[in-house]
PDB file of C-alpha atoms and ligand atoms in Angstrom:
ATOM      1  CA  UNK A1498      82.038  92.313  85.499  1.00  0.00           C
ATOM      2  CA  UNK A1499      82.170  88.680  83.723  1.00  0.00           C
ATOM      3  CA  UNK A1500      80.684  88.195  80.394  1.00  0.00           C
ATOM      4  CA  UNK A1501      82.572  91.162  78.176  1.00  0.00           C
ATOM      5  CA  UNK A1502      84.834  88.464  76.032  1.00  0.00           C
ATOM      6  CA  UNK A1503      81.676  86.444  74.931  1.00  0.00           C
ATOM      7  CA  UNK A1504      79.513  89.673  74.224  1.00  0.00           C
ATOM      8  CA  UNK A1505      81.910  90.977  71.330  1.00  0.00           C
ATOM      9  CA  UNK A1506      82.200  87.113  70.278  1.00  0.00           C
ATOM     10  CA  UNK A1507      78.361  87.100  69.631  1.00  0.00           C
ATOM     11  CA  UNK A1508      78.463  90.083  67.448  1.00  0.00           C
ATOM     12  CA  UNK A1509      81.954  88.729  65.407  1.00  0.00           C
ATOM     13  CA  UNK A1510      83.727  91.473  67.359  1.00  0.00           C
ATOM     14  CA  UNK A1511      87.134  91.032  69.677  1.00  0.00           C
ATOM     15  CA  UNK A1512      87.131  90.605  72.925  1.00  0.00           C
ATOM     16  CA  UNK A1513      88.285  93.876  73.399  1.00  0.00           C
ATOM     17  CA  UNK A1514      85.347  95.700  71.639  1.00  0.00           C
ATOM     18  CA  UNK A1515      83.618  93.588  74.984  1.00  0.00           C
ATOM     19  CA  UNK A1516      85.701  95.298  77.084  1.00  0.00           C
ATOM     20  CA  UNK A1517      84.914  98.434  75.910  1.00  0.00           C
ATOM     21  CA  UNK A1518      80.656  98.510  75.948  1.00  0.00           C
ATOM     22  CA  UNK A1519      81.861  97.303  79.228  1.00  0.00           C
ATOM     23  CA  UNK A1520      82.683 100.719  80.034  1.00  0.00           C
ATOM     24  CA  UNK A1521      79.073 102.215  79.915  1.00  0.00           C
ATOM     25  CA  UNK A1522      77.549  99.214  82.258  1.00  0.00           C
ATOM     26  CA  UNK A1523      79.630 100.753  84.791  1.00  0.00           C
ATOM     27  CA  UNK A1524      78.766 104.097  84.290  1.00  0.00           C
ATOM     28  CA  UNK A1525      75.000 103.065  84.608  1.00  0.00           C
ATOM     29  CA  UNK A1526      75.908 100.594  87.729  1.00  0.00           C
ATOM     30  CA  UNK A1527      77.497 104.009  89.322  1.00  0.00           C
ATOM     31  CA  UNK A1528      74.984 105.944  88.409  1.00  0.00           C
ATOM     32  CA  UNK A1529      72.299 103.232  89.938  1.00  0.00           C
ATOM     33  CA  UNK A1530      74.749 103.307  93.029  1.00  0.00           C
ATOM     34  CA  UNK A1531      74.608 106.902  93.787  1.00  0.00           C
ATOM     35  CA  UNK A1532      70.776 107.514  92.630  1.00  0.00           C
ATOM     36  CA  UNK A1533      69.678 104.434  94.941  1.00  0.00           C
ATOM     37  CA  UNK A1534      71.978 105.462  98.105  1.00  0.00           C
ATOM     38  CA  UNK A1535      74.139 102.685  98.321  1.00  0.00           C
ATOM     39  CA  UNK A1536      77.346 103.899 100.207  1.00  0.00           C
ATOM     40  CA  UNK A1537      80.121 101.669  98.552  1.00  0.00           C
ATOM     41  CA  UNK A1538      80.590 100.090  95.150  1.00  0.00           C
ATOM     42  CA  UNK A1539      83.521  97.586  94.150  1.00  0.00           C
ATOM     43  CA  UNK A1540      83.962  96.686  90.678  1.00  0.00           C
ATOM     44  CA  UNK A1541      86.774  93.638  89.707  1.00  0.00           C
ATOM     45  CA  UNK A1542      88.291  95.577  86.588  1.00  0.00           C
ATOM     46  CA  UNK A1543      91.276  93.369  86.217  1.00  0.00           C
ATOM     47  CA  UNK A1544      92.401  90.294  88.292  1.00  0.00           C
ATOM     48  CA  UNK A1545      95.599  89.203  89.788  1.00  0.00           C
ATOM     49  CA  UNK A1546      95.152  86.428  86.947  1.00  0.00           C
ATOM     50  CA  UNK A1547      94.275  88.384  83.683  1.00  0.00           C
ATOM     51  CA  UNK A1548      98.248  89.227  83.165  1.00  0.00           C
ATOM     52  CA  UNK A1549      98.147  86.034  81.617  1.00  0.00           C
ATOM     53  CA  UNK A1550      95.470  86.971  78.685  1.00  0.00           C
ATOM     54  CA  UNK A1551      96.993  87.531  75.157  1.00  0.00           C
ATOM     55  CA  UNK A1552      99.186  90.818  75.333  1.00  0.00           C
ATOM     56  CA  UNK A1553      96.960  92.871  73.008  1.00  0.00           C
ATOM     57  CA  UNK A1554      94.118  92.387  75.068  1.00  0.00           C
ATOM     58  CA  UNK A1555      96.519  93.255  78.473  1.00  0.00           C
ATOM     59  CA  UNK A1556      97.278  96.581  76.484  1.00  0.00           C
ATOM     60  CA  UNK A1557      93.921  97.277  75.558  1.00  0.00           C
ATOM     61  CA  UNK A1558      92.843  97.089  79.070  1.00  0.00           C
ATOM     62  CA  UNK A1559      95.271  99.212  80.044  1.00  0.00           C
ATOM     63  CA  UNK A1560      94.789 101.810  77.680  1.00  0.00           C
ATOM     64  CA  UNK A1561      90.988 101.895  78.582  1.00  0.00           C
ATOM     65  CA  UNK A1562      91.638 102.504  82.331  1.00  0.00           C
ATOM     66  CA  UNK A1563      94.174 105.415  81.036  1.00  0.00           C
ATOM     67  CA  UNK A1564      90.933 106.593  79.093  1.00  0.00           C
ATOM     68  CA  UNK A1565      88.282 105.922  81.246  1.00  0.00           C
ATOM     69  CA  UNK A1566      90.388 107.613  84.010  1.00  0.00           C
ATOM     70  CA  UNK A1567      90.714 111.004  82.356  1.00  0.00           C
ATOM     71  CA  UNK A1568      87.545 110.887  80.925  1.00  0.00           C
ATOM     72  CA  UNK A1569      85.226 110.290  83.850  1.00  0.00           C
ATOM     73  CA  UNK A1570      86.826 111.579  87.046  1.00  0.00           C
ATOM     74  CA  UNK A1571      85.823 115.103  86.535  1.00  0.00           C
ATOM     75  CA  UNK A1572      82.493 113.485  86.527  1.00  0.00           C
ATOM     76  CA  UNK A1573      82.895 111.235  89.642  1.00  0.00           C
ATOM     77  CA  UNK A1574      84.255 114.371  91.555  1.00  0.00           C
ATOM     78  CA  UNK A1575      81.347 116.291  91.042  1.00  0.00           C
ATOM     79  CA  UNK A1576      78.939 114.001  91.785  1.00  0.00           C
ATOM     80  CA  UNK A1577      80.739 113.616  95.900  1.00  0.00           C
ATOM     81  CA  UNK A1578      81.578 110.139  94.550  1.00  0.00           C
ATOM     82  CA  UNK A1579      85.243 108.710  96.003  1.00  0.00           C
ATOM     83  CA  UNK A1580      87.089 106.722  93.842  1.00  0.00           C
ATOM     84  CA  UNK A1581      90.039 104.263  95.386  1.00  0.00           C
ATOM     85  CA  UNK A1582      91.974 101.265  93.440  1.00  0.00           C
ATOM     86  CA  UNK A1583      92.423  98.215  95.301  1.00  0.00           C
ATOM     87  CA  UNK A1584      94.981  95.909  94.215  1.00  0.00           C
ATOM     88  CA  UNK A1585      98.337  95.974  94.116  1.00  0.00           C
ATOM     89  CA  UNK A1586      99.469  99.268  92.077  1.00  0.00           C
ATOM     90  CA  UNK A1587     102.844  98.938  91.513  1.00  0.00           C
ATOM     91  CA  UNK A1588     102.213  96.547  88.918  1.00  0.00           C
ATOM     92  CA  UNK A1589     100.894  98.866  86.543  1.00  0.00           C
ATOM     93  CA  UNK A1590     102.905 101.617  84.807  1.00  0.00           C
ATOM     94  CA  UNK A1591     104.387 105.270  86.323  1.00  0.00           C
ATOM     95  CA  UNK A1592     102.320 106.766  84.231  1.00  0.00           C
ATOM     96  CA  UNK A1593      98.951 105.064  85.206  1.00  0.00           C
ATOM     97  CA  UNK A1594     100.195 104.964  88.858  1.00  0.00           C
ATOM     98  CA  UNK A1595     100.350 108.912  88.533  1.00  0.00           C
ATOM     99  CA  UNK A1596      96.923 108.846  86.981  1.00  0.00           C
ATOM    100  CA  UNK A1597      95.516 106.894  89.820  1.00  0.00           C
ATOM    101  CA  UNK A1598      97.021 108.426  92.855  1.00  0.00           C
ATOM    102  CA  UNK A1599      95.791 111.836  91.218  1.00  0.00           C
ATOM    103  CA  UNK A1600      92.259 110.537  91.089  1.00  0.00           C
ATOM    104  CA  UNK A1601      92.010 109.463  94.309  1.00  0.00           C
ATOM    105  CA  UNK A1602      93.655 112.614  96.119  1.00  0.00           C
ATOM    106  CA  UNK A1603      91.138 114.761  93.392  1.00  0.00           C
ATOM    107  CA  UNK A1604      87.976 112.545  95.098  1.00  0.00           C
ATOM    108  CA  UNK A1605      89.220 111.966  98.704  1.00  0.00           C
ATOM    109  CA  UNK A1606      87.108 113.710 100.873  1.00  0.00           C
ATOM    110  CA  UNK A1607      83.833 112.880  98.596  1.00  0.00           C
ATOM    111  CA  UNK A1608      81.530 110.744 100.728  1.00  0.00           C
ATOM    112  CA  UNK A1609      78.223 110.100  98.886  1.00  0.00           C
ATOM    113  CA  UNK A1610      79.511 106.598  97.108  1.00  0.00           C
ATOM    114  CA  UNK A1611      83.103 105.426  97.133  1.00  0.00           C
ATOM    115  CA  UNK A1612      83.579 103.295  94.155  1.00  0.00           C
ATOM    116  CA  UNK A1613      86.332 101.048  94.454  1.00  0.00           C
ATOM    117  CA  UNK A1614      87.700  99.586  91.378  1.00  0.00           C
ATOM    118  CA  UNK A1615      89.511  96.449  91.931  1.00  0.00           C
ATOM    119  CA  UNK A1616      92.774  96.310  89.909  1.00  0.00           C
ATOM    120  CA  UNK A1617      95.561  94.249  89.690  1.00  0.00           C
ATOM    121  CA  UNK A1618      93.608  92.540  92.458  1.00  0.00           C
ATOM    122  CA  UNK A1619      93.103  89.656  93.899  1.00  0.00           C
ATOM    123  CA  UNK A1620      91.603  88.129  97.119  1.00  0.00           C
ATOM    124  CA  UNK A1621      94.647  86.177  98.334  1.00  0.00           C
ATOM    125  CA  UNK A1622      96.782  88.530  97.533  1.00  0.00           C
ATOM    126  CA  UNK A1623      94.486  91.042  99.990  1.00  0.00           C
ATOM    127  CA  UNK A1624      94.924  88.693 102.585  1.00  0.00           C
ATOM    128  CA  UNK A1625      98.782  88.142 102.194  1.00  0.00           C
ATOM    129  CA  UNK A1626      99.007  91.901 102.005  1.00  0.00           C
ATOM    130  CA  UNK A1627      97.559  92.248 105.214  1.00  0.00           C
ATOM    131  CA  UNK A1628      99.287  89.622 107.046  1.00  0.00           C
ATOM    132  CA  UNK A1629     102.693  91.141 105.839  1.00  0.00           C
ATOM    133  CA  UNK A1630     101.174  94.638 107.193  1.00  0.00           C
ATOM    134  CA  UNK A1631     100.212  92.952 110.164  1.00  0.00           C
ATOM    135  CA  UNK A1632     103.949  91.411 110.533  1.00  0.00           C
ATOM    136  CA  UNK A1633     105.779  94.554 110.043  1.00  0.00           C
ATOM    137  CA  UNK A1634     103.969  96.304 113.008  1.00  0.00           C
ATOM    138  CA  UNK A1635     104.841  93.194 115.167  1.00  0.00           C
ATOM    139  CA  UNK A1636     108.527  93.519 113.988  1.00  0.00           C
ATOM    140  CA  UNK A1637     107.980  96.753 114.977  1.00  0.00           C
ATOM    141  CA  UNK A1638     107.284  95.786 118.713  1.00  0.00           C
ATOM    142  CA  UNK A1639     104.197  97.581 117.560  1.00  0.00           C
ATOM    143  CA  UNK A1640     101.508  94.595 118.211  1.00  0.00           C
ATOM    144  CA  UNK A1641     101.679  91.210 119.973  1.00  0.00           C
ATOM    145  CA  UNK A1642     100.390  88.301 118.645  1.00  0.00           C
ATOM    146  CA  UNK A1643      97.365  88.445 121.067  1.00  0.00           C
ATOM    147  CA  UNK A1644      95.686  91.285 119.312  1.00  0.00           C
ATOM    148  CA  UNK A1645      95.335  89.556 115.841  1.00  0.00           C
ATOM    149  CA  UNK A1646      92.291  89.372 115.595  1.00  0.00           C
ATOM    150  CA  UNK A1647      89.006  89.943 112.972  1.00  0.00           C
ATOM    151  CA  UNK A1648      89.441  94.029 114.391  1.00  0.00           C
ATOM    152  CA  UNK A1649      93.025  93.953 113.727  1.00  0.00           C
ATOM    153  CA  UNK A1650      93.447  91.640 110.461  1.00  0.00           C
ATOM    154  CA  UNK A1651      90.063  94.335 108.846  1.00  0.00           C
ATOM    155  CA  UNK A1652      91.929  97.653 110.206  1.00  0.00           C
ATOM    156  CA  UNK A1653      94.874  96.301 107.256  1.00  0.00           C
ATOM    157  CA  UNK A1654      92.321  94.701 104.237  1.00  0.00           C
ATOM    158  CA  UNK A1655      92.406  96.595 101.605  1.00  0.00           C
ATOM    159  CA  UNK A1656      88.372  97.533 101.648  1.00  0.00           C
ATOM    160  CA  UNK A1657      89.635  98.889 105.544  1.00  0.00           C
ATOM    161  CA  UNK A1658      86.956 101.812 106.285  1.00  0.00           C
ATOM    162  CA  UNK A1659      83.759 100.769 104.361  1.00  0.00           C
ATOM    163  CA  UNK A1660      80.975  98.759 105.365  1.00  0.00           C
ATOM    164  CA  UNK A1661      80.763  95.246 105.308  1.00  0.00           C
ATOM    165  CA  UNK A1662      80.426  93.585 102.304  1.00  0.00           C
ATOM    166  CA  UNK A1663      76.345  92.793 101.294  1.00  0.00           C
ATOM    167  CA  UNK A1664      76.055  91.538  97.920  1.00  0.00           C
ATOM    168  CA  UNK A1665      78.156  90.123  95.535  1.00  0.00           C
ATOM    169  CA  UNK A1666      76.918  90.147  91.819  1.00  0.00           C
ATOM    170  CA  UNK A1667      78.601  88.244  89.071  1.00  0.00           C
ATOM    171  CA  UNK A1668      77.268  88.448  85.630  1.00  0.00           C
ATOM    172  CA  UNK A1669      78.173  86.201  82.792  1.00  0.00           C
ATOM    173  CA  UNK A1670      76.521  82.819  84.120  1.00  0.00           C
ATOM    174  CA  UNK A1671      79.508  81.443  85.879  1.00  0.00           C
ATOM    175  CA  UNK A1672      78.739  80.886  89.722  1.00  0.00           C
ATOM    176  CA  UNK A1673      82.408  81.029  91.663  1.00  0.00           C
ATOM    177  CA  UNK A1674      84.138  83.724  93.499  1.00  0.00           C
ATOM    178  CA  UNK A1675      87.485  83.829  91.674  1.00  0.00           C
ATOM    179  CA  UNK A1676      89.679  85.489  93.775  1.00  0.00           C
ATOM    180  CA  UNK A1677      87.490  88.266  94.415  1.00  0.00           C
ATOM    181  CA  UNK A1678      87.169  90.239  98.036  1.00  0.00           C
ATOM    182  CA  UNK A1679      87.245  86.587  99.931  1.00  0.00           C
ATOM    183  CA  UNK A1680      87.641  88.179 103.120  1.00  0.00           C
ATOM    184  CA  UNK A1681      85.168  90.236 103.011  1.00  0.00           C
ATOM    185  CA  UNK A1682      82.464  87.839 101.426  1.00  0.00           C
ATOM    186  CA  UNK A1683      82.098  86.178 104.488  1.00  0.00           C
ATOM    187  CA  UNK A1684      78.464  87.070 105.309  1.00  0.00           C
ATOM    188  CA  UNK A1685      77.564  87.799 101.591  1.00  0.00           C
ATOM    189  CA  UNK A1686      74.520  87.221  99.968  1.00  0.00           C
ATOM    190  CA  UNK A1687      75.897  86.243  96.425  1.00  0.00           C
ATOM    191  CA  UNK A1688      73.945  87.015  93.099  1.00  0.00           C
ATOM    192  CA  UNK A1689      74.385  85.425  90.051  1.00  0.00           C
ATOM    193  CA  UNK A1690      72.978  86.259  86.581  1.00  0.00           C
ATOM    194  CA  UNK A1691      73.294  84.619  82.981  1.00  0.00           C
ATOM    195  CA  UNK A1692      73.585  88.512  81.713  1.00  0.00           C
ATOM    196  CA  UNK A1693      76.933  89.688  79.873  1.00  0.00           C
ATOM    197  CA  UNK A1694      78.436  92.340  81.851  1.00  0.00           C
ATOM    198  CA  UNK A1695      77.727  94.857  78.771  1.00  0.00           C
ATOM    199  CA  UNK A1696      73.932  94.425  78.924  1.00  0.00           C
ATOM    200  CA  UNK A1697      73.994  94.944  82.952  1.00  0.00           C
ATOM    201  CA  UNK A1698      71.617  97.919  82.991  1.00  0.00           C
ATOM    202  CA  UNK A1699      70.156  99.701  86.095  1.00  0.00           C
ATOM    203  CA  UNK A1700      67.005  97.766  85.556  1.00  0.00           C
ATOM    204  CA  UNK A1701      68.970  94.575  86.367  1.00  0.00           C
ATOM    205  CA  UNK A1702      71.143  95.823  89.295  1.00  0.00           C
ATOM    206  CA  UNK A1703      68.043  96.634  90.869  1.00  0.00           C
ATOM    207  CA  UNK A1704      66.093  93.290  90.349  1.00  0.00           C
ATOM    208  CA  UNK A1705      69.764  91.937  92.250  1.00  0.00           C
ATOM    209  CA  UNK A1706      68.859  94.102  94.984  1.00  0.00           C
ATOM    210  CA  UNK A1707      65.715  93.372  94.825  1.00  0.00           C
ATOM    211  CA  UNK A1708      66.488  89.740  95.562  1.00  0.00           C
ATOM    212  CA  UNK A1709      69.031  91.138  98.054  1.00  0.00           C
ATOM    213  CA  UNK A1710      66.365  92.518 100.063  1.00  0.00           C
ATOM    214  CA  UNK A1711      64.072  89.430 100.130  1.00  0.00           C
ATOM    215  CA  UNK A1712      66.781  87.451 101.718  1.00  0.00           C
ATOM    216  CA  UNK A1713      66.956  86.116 105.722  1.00  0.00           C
ATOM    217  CA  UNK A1714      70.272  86.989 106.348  1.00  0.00           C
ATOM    218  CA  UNK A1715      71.417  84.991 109.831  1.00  0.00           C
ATOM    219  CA  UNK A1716      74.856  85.509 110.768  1.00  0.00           C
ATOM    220  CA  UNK A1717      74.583  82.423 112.584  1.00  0.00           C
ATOM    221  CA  UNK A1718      72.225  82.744 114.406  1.00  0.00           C
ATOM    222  CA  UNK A1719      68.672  81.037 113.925  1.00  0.00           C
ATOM    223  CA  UNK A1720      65.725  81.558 112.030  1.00  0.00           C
ATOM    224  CA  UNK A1721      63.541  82.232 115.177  1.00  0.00           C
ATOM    225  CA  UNK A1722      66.228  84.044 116.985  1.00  0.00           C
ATOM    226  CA  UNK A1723      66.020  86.692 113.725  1.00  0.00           C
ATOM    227  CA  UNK A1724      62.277  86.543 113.654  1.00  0.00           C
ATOM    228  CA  UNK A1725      61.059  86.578 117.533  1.00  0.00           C
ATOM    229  CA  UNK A1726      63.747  88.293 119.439  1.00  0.00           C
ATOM    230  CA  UNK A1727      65.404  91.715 118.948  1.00  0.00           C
ATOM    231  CA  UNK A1728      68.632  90.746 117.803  1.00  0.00           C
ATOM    232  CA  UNK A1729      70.572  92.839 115.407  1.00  0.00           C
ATOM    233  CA  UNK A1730      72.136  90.166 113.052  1.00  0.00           C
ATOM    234  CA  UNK A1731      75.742  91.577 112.674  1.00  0.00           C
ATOM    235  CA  UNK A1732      78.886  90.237 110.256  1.00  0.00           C
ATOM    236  CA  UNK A1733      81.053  90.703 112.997  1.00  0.00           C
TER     237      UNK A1733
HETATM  238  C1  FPP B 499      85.679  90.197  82.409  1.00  0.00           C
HETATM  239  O1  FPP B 499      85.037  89.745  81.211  1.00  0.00           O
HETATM  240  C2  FPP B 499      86.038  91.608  82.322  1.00  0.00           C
HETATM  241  C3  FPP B 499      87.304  92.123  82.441  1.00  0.00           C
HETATM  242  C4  FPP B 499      88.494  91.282  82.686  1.00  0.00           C
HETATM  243  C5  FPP B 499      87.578  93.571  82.278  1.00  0.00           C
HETATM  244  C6  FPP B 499      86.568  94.526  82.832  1.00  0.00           C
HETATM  245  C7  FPP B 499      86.945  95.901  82.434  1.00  0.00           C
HETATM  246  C8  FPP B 499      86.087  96.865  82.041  1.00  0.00           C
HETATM  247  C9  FPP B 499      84.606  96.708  82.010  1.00  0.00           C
HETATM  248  C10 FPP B 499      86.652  98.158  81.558  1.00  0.00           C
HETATM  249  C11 FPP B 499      86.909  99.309  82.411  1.00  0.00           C
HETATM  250  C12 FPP B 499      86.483  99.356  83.802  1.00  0.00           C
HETATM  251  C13 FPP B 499      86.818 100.357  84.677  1.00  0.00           C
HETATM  252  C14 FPP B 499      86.182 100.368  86.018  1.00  0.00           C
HETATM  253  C15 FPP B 499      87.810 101.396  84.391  1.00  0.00           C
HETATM  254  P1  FPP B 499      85.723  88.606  80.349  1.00  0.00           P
HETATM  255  O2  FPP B 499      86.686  89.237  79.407  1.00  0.00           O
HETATM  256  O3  FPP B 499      86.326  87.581  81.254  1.00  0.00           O
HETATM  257  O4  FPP B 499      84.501  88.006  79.563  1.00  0.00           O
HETATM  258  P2  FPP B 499      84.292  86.496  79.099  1.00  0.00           P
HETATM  259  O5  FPP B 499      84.081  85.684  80.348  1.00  0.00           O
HETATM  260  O6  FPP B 499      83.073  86.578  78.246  1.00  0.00           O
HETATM  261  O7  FPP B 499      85.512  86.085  78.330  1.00  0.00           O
END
């Protein structure tokens, strides 16, 4: 969700004012999600990195997941949509740790969209995570070094449970991953637009999957191979 800094700048605003139009792109990219059918949505609210923006900004974030939190999981419950943070938690305050952990047991057995919001997250750190996981069962005696494998090393990734991983959008014109889902990105089709994450409208998420669906996607194997033979291209 790139772009929300430079949107307020253009209208002589703070950042922050960004941050918060921000707020009603994803509430139409959620509400695109669940008209449209897709099963799983991850957003990248706040990185691994962004502790390291100018405190006022930090706290402004903070407050708005507080907000947006109270405000709109009523909302997500009724519409069956599950909502799970990925990233690590314990970073963030009791308070917001309460507020999360209540959200998600309030939305857990929803099942028409699970919208993950990525916070305090970052890719590396989802892959460390899971390697420690991984590490503790073998301590454990519970898993030999033999069965790591792509099965395994998924089963403990934070996004464990959802489908693989189809497009990536960034908005905001920058084309890099930063730290986002990089395990899972392995057989993404990647979409980038100039648009500031504010003025993402439905109309826009669906031209992405528009160009989502024009797309050969291989998986390694050859053009032919896709086109003549009945092969199901798979991630894994
Ligand atoms: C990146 O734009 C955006 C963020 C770091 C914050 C995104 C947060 C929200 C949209 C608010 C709430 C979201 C949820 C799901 C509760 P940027 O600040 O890096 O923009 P810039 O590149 O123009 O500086």
């Amino acid at each position: 969700m790139d772009g929300n800094g430079r949107w307020a700048q253009q209208r002589n605003k703070r950042r922050t004012f960004g941050h918060k139009a921000g707020v009603d792109a994803v509430r139409s990219a959620v509400r695109y999600a669940r008209e449209t059918g897709i099963e799983s949505l991850t957003l990248f609210a706040f990185s691994s990195e962004n502790w390291k923006r100018p405190a006022e900004e930090v706290s402004v974030l903070m407050e708005l997941f507080s907000l947006v939190l109270k405000s709109e999981v009523k909302k997500l419950n009724k519409n069956d949509i599950r909502l799970k943070i990925i990233g690590d938690i314990s970073g963030f305050d009791s308070k917001l740790q309460k507020k999360i952990a209540d959200a998600e047991a309030l939305t857990a057995s929803n099942s028409a969209l699970t919208l993950n919001v990525a916070a305090n997250y970052g890719g590396r750190w989802d892959i460390i995570n899971a390697t420690k996981r991984l590490m503790t069962l073998a301590n454990k005696g519970e898993l030999n070094i033999d069965d790591v494998d792509e099965t395994s090393f998924g089963q403990q990734i934070s996004t464990y449970g959802l489908p693989e991983l189809d497009l990536l959008i960034r908005t905001g014109g920058d084309h890099r991953v930063s730290n986002f889902l990089l395990w899972q990105c392995a057989y993404a089709e990647f979409y980038f637009t100039e648009t500031l994450w504010p003025d993402f409208n439905e109309d826009m998420f669906a031209q992405a999957v528009e160009d989502f669906a024009q797309r050969q996607r291989r998986f390694g194997l050859t053009g032919e191979q896709i086109m003549t033979q009945d092969i199901e291209p798979k991630a894994c």
